[in-house]
Each structure stands twice: as structure tokens, then as C-alpha cells.
PDB file of C-alpha atoms in Angstrom:
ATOM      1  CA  UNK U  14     -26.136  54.484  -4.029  1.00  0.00           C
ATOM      2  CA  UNK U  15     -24.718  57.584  -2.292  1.00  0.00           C
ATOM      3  CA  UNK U  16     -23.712  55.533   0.316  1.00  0.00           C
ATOM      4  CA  UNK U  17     -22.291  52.794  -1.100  1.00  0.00           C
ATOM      5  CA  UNK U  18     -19.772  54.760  -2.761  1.00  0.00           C
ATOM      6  CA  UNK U  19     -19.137  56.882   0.236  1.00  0.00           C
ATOM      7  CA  UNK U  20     -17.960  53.773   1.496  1.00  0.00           C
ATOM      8  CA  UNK U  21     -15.545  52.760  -1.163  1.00  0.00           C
ATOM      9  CA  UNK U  22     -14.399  56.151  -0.819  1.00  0.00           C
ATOM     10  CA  UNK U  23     -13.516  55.715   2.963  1.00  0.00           C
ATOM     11  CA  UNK U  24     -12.265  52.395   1.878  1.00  0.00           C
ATOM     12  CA  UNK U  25      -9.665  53.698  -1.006  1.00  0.00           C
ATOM     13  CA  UNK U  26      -8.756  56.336   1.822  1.00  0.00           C
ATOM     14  CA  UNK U  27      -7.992  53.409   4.219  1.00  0.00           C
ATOM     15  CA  UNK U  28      -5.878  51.613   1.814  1.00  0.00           C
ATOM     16  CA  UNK U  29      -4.126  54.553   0.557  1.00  0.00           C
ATOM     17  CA  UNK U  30      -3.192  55.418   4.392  1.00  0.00           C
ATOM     18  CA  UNK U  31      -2.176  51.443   4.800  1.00  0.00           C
ATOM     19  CA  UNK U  32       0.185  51.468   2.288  1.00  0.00           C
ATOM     20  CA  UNK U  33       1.834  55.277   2.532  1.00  0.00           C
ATOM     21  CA  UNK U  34       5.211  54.858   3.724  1.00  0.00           C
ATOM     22  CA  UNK U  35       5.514  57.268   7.329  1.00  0.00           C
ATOM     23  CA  UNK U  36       7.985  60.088   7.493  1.00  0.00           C
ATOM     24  CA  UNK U  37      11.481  59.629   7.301  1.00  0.00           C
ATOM     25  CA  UNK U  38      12.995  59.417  11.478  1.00  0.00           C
ATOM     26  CA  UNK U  39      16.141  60.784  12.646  1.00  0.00           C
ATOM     27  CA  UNK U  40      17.851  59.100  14.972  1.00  0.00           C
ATOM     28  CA  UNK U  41      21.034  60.893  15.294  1.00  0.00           C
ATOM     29  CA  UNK U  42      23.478  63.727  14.408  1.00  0.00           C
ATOM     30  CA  UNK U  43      26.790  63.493  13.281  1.00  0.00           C
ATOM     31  CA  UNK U  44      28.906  66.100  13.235  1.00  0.00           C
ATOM     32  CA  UNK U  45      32.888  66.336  10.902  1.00  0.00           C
ATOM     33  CA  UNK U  46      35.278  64.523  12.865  1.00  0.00           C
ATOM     34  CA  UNK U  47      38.853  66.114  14.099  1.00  0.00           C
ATOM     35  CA  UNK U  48      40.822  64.979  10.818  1.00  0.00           C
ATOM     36  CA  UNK U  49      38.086  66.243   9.057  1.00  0.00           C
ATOM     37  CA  UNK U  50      37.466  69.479  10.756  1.00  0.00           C
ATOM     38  CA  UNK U  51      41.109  69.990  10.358  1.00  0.00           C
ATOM     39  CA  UNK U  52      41.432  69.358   6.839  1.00  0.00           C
ATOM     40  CA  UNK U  53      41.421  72.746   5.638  1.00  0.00           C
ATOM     41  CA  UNK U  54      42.360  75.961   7.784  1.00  0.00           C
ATOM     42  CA  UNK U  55      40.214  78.398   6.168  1.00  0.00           C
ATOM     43  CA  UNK U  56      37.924  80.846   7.755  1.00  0.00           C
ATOM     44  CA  UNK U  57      35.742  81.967   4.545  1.00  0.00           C
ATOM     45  CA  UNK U  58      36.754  85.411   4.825  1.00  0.00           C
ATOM     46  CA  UNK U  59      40.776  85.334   3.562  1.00  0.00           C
ATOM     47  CA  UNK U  60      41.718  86.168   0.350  1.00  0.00           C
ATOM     48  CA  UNK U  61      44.440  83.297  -1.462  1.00  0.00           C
ATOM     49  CA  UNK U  62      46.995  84.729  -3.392  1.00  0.00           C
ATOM     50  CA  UNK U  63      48.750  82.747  -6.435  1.00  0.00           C
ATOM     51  CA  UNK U  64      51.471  82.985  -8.593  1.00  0.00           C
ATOM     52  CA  UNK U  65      52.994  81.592 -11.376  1.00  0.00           C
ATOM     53  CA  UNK U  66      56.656  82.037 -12.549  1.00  0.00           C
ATOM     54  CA  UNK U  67      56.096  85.069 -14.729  1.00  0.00           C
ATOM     55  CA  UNK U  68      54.607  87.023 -11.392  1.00  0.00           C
ATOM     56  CA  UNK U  69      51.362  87.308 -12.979  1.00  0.00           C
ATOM     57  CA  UNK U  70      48.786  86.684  -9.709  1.00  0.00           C
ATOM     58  CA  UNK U  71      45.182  85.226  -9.573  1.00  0.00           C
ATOM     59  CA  UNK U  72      43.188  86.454  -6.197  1.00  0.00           C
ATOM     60  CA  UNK U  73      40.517  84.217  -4.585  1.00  0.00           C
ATOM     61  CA  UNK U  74      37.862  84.860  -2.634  1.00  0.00           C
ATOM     62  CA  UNK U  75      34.963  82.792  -0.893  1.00  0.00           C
ATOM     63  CA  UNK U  76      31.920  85.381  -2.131  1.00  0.00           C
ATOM     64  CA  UNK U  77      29.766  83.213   0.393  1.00  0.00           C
ATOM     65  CA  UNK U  78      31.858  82.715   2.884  1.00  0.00           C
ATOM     66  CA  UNK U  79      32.399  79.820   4.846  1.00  0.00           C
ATOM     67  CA  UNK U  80      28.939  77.534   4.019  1.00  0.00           C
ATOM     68  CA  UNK U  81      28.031  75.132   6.628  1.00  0.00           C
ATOM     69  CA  UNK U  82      24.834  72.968   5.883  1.00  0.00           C
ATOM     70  CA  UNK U  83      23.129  69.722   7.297  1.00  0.00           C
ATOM     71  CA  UNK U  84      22.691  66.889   5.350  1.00  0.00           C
ATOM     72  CA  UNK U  85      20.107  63.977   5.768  1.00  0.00           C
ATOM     73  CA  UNK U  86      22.414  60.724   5.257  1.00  0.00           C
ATOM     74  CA  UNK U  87      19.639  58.036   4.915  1.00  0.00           C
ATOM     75  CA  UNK U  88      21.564  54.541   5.829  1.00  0.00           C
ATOM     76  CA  UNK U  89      18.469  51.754   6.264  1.00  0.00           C
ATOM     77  CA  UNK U  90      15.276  51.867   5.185  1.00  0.00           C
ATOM     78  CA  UNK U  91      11.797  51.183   6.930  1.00  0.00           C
ATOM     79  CA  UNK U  92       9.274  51.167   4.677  1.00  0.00           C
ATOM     80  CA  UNK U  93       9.162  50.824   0.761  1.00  0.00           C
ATOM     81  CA  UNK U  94       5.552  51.101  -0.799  1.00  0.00           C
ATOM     82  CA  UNK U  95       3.875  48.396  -2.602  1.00  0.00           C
ATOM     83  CA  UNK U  96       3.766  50.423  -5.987  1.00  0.00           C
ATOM     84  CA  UNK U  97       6.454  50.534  -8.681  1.00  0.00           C
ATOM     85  CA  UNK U  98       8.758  53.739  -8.204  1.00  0.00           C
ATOM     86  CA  UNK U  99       6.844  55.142  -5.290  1.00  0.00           C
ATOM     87  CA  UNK U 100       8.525  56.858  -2.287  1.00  0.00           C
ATOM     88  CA  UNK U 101      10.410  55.088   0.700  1.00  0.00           C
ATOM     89  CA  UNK U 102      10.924  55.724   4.373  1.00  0.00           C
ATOM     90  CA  UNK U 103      14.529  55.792   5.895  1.00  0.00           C
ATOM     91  CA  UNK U 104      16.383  56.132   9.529  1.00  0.00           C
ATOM     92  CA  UNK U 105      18.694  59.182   9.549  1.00  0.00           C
ATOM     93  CA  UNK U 106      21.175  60.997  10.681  1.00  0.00           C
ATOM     94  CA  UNK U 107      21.444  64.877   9.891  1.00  0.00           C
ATOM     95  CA  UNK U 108      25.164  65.151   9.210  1.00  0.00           C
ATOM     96  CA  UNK U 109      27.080  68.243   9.051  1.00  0.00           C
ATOM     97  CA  UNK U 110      28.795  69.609   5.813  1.00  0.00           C
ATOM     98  CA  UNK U 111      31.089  72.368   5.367  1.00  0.00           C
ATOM     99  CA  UNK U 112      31.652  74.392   1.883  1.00  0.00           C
ATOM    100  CA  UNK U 113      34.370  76.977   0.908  1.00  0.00           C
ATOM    101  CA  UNK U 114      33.490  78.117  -2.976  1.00  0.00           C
ATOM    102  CA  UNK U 115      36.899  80.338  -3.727  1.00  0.00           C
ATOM    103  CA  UNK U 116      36.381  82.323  -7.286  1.00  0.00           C
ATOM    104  CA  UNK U 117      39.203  84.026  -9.126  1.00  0.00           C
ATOM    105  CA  UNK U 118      38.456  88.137  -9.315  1.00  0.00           C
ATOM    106  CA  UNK U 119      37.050  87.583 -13.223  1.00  0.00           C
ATOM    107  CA  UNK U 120      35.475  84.213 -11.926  1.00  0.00           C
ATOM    108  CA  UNK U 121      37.033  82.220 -14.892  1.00  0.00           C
ATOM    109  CA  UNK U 122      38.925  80.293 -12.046  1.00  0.00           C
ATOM    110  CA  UNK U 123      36.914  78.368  -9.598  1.00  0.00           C
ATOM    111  CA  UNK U 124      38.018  76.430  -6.364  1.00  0.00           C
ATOM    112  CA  UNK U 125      35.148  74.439  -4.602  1.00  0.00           C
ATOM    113  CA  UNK U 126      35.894  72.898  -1.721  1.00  0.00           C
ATOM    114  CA  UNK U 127      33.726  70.593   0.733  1.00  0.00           C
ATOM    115  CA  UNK U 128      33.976  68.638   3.892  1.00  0.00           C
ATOM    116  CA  UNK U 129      30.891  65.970   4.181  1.00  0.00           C
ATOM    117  CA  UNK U 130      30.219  62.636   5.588  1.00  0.00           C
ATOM    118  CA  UNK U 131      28.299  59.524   3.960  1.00  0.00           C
ATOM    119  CA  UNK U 132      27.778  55.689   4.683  1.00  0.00           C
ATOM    120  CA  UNK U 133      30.045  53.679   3.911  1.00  0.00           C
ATOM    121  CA  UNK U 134      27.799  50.598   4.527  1.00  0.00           C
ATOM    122  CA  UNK U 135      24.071  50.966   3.966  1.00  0.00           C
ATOM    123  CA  UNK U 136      22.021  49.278   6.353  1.00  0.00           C
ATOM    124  CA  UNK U 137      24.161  49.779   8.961  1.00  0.00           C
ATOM    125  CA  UNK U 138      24.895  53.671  11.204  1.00  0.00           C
ATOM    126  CA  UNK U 139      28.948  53.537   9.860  1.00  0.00           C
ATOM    127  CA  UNK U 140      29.724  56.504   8.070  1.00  0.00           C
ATOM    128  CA  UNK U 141      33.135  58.032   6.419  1.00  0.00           C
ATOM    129  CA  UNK U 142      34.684  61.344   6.525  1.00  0.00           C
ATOM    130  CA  UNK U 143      35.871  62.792   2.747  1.00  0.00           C
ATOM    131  CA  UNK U 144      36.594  65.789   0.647  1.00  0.00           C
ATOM    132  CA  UNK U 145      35.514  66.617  -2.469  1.00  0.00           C
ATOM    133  CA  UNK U 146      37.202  68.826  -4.989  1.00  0.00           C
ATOM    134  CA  UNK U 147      35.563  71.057  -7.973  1.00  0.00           C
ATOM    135  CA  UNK U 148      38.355  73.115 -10.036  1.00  0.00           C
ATOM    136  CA  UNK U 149      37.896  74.943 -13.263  1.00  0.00           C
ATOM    137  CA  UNK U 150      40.395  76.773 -15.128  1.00  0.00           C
ATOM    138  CA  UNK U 151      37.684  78.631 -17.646  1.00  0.00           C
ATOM    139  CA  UNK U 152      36.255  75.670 -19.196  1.00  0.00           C
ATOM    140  CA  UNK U 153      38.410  72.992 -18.580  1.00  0.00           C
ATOM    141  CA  UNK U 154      37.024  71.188 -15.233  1.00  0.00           C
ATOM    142  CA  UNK U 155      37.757  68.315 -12.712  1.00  0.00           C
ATOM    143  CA  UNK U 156      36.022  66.521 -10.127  1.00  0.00           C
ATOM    144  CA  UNK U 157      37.802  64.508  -7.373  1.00  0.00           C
ATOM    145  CA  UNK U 158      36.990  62.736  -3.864  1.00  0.00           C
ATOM    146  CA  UNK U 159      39.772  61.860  -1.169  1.00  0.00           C
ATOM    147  CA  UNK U 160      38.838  59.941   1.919  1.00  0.00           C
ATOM    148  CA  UNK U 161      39.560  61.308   4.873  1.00  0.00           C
ATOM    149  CA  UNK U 162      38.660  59.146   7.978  1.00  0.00           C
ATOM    150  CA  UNK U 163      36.329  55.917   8.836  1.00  0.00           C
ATOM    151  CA  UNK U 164      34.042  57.543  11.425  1.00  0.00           C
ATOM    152  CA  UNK U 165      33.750  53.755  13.015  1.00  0.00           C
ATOM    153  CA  UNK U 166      35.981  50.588  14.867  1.00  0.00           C
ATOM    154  CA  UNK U 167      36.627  47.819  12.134  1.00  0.00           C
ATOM    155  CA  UNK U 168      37.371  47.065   9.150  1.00  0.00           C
ATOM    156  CA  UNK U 169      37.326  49.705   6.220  1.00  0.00           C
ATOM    157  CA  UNK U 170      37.546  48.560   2.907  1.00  0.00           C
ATOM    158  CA  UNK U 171      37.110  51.395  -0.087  1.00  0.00           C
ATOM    159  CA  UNK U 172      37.191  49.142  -2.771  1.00  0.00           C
ATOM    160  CA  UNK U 173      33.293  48.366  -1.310  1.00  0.00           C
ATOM    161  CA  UNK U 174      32.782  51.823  -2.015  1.00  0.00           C
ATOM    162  CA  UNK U 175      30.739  53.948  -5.705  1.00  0.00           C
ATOM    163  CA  UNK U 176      33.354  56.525  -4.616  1.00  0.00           C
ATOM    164  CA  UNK U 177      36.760  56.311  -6.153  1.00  0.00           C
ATOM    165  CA  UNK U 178      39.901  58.559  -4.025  1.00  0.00           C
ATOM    166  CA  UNK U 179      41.352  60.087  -6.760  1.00  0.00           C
ATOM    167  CA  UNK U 180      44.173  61.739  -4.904  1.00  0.00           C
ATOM    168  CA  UNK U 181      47.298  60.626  -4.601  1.00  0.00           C
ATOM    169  CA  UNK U 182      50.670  61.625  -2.372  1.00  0.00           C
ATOM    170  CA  UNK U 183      53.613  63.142  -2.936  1.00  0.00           C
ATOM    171  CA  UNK U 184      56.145  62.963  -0.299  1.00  0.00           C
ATOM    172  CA  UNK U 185      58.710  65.394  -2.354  1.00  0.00           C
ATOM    173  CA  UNK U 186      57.630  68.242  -4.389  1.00  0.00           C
ATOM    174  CA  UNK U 187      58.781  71.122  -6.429  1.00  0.00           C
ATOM    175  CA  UNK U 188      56.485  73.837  -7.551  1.00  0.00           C
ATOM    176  CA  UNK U 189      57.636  76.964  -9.083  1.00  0.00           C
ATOM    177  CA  UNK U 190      60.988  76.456  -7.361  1.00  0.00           C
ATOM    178  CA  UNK U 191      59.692  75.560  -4.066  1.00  0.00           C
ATOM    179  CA  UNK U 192      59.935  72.239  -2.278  1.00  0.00           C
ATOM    180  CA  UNK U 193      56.767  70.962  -1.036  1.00  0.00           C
ATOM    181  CA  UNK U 194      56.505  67.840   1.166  1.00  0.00           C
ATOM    182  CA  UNK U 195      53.411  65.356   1.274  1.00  0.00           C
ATOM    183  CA  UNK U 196      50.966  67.017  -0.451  1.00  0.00           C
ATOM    184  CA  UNK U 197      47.736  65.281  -1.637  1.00  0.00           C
ATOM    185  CA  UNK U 198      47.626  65.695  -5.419  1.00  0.00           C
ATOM    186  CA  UNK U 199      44.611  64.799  -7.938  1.00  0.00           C
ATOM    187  CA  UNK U 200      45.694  64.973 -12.009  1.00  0.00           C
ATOM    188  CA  UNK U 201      43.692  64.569 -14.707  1.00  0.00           C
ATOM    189  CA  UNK U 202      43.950  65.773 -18.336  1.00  0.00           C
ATOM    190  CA  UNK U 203      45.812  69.227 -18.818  1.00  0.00           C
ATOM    191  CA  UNK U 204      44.473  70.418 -14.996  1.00  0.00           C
ATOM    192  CA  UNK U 205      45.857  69.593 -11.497  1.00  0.00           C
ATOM    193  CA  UNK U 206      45.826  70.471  -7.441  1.00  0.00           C
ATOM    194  CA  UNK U 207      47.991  70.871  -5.027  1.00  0.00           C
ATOM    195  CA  UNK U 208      46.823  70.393  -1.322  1.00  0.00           C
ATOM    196  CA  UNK U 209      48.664  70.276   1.880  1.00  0.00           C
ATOM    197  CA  UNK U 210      46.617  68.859   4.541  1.00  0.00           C
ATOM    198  CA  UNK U 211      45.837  71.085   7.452  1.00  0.00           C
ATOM    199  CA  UNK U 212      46.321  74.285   5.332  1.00  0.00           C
ATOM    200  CA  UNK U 213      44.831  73.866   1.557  1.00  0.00           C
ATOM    201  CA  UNK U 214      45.292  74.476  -1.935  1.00  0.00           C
ATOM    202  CA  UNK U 215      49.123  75.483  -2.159  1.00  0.00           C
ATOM    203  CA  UNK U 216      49.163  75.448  -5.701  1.00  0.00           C
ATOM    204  CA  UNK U 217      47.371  74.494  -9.148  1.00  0.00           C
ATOM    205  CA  UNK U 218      47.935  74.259 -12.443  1.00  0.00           C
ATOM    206  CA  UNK U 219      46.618  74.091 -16.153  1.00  0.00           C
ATOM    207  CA  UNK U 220      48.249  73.541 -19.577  1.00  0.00           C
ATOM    208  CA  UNK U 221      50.154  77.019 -19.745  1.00  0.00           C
ATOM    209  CA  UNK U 222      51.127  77.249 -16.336  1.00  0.00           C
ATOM    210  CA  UNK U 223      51.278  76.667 -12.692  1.00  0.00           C
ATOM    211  CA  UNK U 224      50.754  78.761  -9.956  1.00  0.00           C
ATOM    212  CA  UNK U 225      51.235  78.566  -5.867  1.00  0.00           C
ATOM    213  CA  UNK U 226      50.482  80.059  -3.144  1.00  0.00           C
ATOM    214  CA  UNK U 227      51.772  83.003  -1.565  1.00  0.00           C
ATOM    215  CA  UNK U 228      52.904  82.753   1.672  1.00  0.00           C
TER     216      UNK U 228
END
């Protein structure tokens, strides 16, 4: 008797081995491209001075600094186990993020600001560049994505895409008396940004006032 379930426990081990998915396998790296990498020209450790018309100002600082993390960006997978709900194997690449968390000096004003890649086609190694915006003005909050770059040749189509580019240009803009040209902005209820690409935020606002930055 002892042996004969001995056996059926070797053979449930067997079968449980036969149908357990392997690791997950890298099988490349991919680092932020240029347009990417220039997006914002922050180093982590500056402090961003606004203003609004009254001369009231709001400091920011990045508390942690300029985060850079890797990502695992799963685009085909391998292996899917026979049972319902059960976990999957998938080819890899580790991509590289980058994160710049600015907090007013009472932290009731939050800018969160990161630089990541994802697929833009799943089964296949293409990938896409973006930035994604957090902003909270104490508890009024907004979330937004802008598409930076196709990291691949042919044709790129965002319409295929769960993500939706919320920003929108401005070729001509005045803020607090200044004129601002081409700035990326992203609107929604009683909250808005201001970015310029290459440098940053320039400027934000809520439903009492707006401030920019100082220069």
C-alpha cells in the first residue's frame, strides 16, 4: 500500500512539474531613447520656484531625488498553464524608467513626473517612449499620458493603443503675463499643466490661480 501511493505521489509531482509554466526569460534591455531622455532637464536635486500674480511662491523639491528603476515589459508569452487563472511565462525586456516626485514645502502640492517605455504591440519586441503626469493641488488630482516617441521603423498608430495622450499643444501662450511658445498642455476639471519640452513644468494652475516658473 505504502508503495503504491508513493507512486501516485511521484506521479502528481511529475504532472505538477509538466504543467508549471518555466521562469519568465529576458531577452533584452531597453534603455529611454534621446527624445525621451531629453524630455525633462532635471537633475533631482534643484529646487522649482513658482509664482502666481499676487507674488505669493510655492517651492518644490524632489525629496527622493532623481528615481531611476527597471521595469520588466513582458511583450509575448511562452507558456500559459492548463488551469483557470494560474500563472504564465513571458519573453522580456528589462526597460529603464526614470521618476522625478517634486512636493510643495507643506506637501499639499504634488508634481510626479515619469519617463517609461511599454509595447505598443504585444506579441511583437516594438515598444513606445511616453510620459506620464500625476498633479495634485490638495485634493483635487489629475492623471495624464503624452507619447513621446515609437522606439521602432513602421507604422505607429495610437488609436491601437489602452493609453489615451491627453496633452495637447499650444503654439502661443500667455501665463501670468508671459508669452510661452509650444508648450504641451493637459486640462481637466478646475486643474491644469504647463510643460515645455526639454525643460519641464513652466507653470500650473488650479481654480484660484495660476502660477509659473521662475526663471
Amino acid at each position: 500500500m505504502n508503495r503504491i501511493f508513493g507512486t501516485l505521489l511521484l506521479f502528481a509531482a511529475l504532472l505538477w512539474t509538466a504543467c508549471s509554466c518555466p521562469p519568465d526569460e529576458q531577452t533584452g534591455e531597453l534603455a529611454l531613447g534621446s527624445a525621451a531622455q531629453g524630455f525633462l532637464n532635471y537633475e533631482g536635486d534643484e529646487t522649482l520656484i513658482f509664482q502666481n500674480t499676487s507674488g505669493a511662491q510655492l517651492n518644490f523639491t524632489a525629496i527622493r531625488g532623481k528615481e531611476t528603476s527597471e521595469d520588466q515589459l513582458c511583450y509575448r508569452t511562452t507558456c500559459t498553464e492548463a488551469k483557470y487563472n494560474s500563472p504564465s511565462s513571458c519573453e522580456y525586456y528589462a526597460a529603464e524608467s526614470e521618476r522625478f516626485s517634486f512636493f510643495s514645502e507643506d506637501s499639499n502640492v504634488v508634481l510626479d513626473l515619469l519617463l517609461y517605455s511599454d509595447v505598443y504591440d504585444y506579441g511583437t519586441a516594438d515598444f513606445y517612449d511616453a510620459f506620464q503626469l500625476g498633479f495634485s493641488f490638495g485634493t483635487p488630482s489629475i492623471t495624464g499620458h503624452h507619447i513621446i516617441e515609437p522606439r521602432f521603423t513602421g507604422t505607429f498608430d495610437i488609436s491601437t493603443l489602452e493609453l489615451t495622450d491627453l496633452f495637447y499643444t499650444e503654439a502661443l501662450l500667455v501665463l501670468n503675463g508671459t508669452t510661452y511658445t509650444d508648450l504641451l498642455v493637459y486640462e481637466e476639471n478646475s486643474l491644469a499643466v504647463y510643460i515645455e519640452p526639454g525643460k519641464g513644468v513652466i507653470g500650473f494652475k488650479n481654480a484660484e490661480d495660476t502660477w509659473t516658473l521662475q526663471q
